[in-house]
Tab-separated table of C-alpha atoms in Angstrom:
chain	number	residue	atom	x	y	z
A	81	MET	CA	-0.331	-26.075	-20.791
A	82	ASP	CA	-3.896	-27.395	-19.623
A	83	ARG	CA	-4.879	-26.884	-16.212
A	84	PHE	CA	-4.189	-29.938	-14.642
A	85	GLU	CA	-0.323	-29.113	-15.611
A	86	LEU	CA	-1.520	-25.276	-14.844
A	87	CYS	CA	-1.647	-26.770	-11.066
A	88	ARG	CA	0.831	-28.406	-10.785
A	89	ALA	CA	2.702	-25.457	-11.641
A	90	LEU	CA	1.579	-22.825	-9.545
A	91	ARG	CA	1.537	-25.300	-6.398
A	92	SER	CA	6.228	-25.684	-7.899
A	93	ALA	CA	6.334	-21.473	-8.029
A	94	GLY	CA	5.340	-21.637	-4.754
A	95	VAL	CA	1.593	-19.138	-4.986
A	96	PRO	CA	-0.938	-19.580	-2.542
A	97	GLU	CA	-4.298	-22.258	-3.474
A	98	ALA	CA	-5.876	-18.997	-1.929
A	99	TYR	CA	-5.470	-17.329	-4.939
A	100	TYR	CA	-6.546	-19.445	-7.235
A	101	GLU	CA	-9.464	-21.508	-8.416
A	102	ILE	CA	-8.496	-23.730	-11.114
A	103	GLN	CA	-12.181	-26.286	-12.451
A	104	ASP	CA	-11.529	-29.513	-11.994
A	105	CYS	CA	-8.303	-29.145	-9.559
A	106	PRO	CA	-9.059	-29.992	-6.134
A	107	HIS	CA	-8.547	-27.722	-3.454
A	108	GLY	CA	-8.486	-26.270	-0.113
A	109	PRO	CA	-11.200	-23.804	1.073
A	110	GLN	CA	-10.937	-21.038	-1.259
A	111	PRO	CA	-11.224	-16.642	0.421
A	112	SER	CA	-13.747	-14.590	-1.188
A	113	ASP	CA	-12.003	-12.854	-3.328
A	114	ARG	CA	-9.331	-14.995	-6.093
A	115	TYR	CA	-8.529	-15.850	-8.969
A	116	PHE	CA	-10.178	-18.320	-11.268
A	117	LEU	CA	-10.431	-19.814	-14.766
A	118	GLU	CA	-13.115	-21.999	-16.387
A	119	GLU	CA	-14.987	-23.497	-19.012
A	120	ARG	CA	-17.572	-21.630	-20.816
A	121	GLY	CA	-19.542	-22.266	-23.902
A	122	GLY	CA	-16.740	-23.487	-25.211
A	123	LEU	CA	-14.433	-20.539	-24.403
A	124	TRP	CA	-11.666	-19.971	-21.816
A	125	ALA	CA	-12.827	-17.092	-18.911
A	126	VAL	CA	-10.338	-16.097	-16.520
A	127	GLY	CA	-11.143	-13.591	-14.656
A	128	VAL	CA	-11.121	-12.575	-10.749
A	129	HIS	CA	-13.999	-13.909	-8.264
A	130	GLU	CA	-14.796	-10.639	-5.409
A	131	ARG	CA	-17.268	-9.736	-2.769
A	132	GLY	CA	-19.393	-13.232	-4.254
A	133	THR	CA	-19.248	-12.185	-7.986
A	134	ARG	CA	-17.284	-12.972	-10.880
A	135	LEU	CA	-15.362	-11.249	-13.112
A	136	VAL	CA	-14.347	-11.939	-16.378
A	137	TRP	CA	-11.224	-10.129	-17.460
A	138	GLU	CA	-10.005	-12.297	-20.638
A	139	ARG	CA	-11.634	-14.887	-23.281
A	140	PHE	CA	-9.340	-18.078	-25.213
A	141	THR	CA	-10.548	-20.128	-27.422
A	142	ASP	CA	-7.452	-22.068	-26.765
A	143	GLU	CA	-7.326	-23.163	-23.386
A	144	ASP	CA	-3.275	-23.483	-23.831
A	145	GLN	CA	-3.283	-19.647	-23.834
A	146	ALA	CA	-6.023	-18.859	-21.347
A	147	CYS	CA	-3.633	-21.446	-18.629
A	148	ARG	CA	-0.531	-19.345	-20.018
A	149	TRP	CA	-2.617	-15.482	-19.059
A	150	LEU	CA	-3.389	-16.930	-15.456
A	151	HIS	CA	0.456	-18.365	-14.574
A	152	ASP	CA	1.756	-15.109	-15.684
A	153	ARG	CA	-0.534	-13.002	-13.358
A	154	LEU	CA	-0.334	-15.000	-11.020
A	155	THR	CA	3.797	-15.692	-10.921
A	156	GLY	CA	4.755	-12.129	-11.845
A	157	GLU	CA	5.781	-13.216	-15.376
A	158	GLU	CA	4.763	-10.699	-17.633
A	159	PRO	CA	5.512	-10.387	-20.515
A	160	ARG	CA	7.932	-7.083	-20.156
A	161	LEU	CA	7.061	-3.200	-21.631
A	162	GLU	CA	8.669	-2.610	-25.031
A	163	PRO	CA	9.444	0.910	-24.261
A	164	PRO	CA	8.715	3.892	-26.469
A	165	THR	CA	10.413	4.879	-29.710
A	166	PRO	CA	11.512	8.318	-30.155
A	167	GLU	CA	9.014	9.413	-31.991
A	168	GLU	CA	6.445	7.969	-29.411
A	169	MET	CA	7.875	10.199	-26.312
A	170	ASP	CA	7.942	13.449	-28.336
A	171	GLN	CA	4.468	13.025	-28.695
A	172	VAL	CA	3.768	11.807	-25.104
A	173	LEU	CA	6.006	15.027	-24.283
A	174	HIS	CA	5.133	17.377	-26.141
A	175	GLY	CA	1.683	16.783	-26.155
A	176	GLY	CA	0.840	16.624	-22.395
A	177	GLU	CA	0.647	20.935	-22.403
A	178	GLY	CA	-2.289	20.892	-25.566
A	179	ILE	CA	-4.027	17.972	-23.394
A	180	GLN	CA	-3.967	20.000	-20.114
A	181	ARG	CA	-4.652	23.532	-22.057
A	182	ARG	CA	-8.297	21.216	-23.542
A	183	THR	CA	-9.058	19.964	-20.781
A	184	ARG	CA	-9.089	23.016	-18.794
A	185	GLU	CA	-10.902	25.067	-21.437
A	186	ALA	CA	-13.584	22.169	-21.459
A	187	LEU	CA	-13.972	22.149	-17.610
A	188	ASP	CA	-13.391	26.011	-18.005
A	189	ARG	CA	-16.693	25.731	-20.185
A	190	ALA	CA	-18.402	22.967	-18.712
A	191	LEU	CA	-18.827	25.608	-15.080
A	192	ALA	CA	-19.454	27.960	-16.880
A	193	GLU	CA	-23.039	26.097	-18.476
A	194	ALA	CA	-23.428	24.999	-14.394
A	195	ARG	CA	-23.066	28.212	-13.712
A	196	GLY	CA	-25.591	29.202	-16.997
A	197	ARG	CA	-22.984	32.404	-17.837
A	198	PRO	CA	-19.717	32.311	-20.215
A	199	PRO	CA	-17.094	31.283	-20.048
A	200	GLN	CA	-14.518	33.403	-18.412
A	201	GLU	CA	-11.174	34.510	-20.799
A	202	PRO	CA	-8.432	33.266	-19.010
A	203	ARG	CA	-6.186	35.168	-17.171
A	204	ALA	CA	-2.541	36.446	-18.256
A	205	ASP	CA	-1.029	35.319	-14.377
A	206	ASP	CA	-4.015	31.854	-14.071
A	207	GLY	CA	-0.253	30.157	-16.730
A	208	ARG	CA	-2.695	28.862	-19.318
A	209	THR	CA	-2.251	30.577	-22.488
A	210	PRO	CA	-5.384	32.463	-24.342
A	211	PRO	CA	-6.862	31.385	-27.635
A	212	PRO	CA	-6.053	33.065	-30.688
A	213	PRO	CA	-7.986	36.502	-31.260
A	214	ALA	CA	-11.146	36.042	-34.018
A	215	GLY	CA	-10.370	37.159	-37.034
């Protein structure tokens, strides 16, 4: 797909022209916020034009890939995510408690350092697991 085919495909899919700006594809006045596709120094850049600033999200060496990427975003035809494997799900479900505990401990240390005093041991009623005894 090239940028001209992309323009035709977006029009036929009913995507309002105000949502995008594609190099060399004429259309009406542009709002301040929109997606864009343009060739920059041999690469195809896609991103958003927002509040007068262009933010490039992706760069492609191939015009076809860039056009398909933008088409997918504008038509909602993004690839479906694969469901997690049982191992990945187990890691998410069981790794969360440890992550939360370590995050709370790091926060406690940072707050104690900011206050200039040593961190306090977790209280028995706060739901946290106290650190193992030294030794």
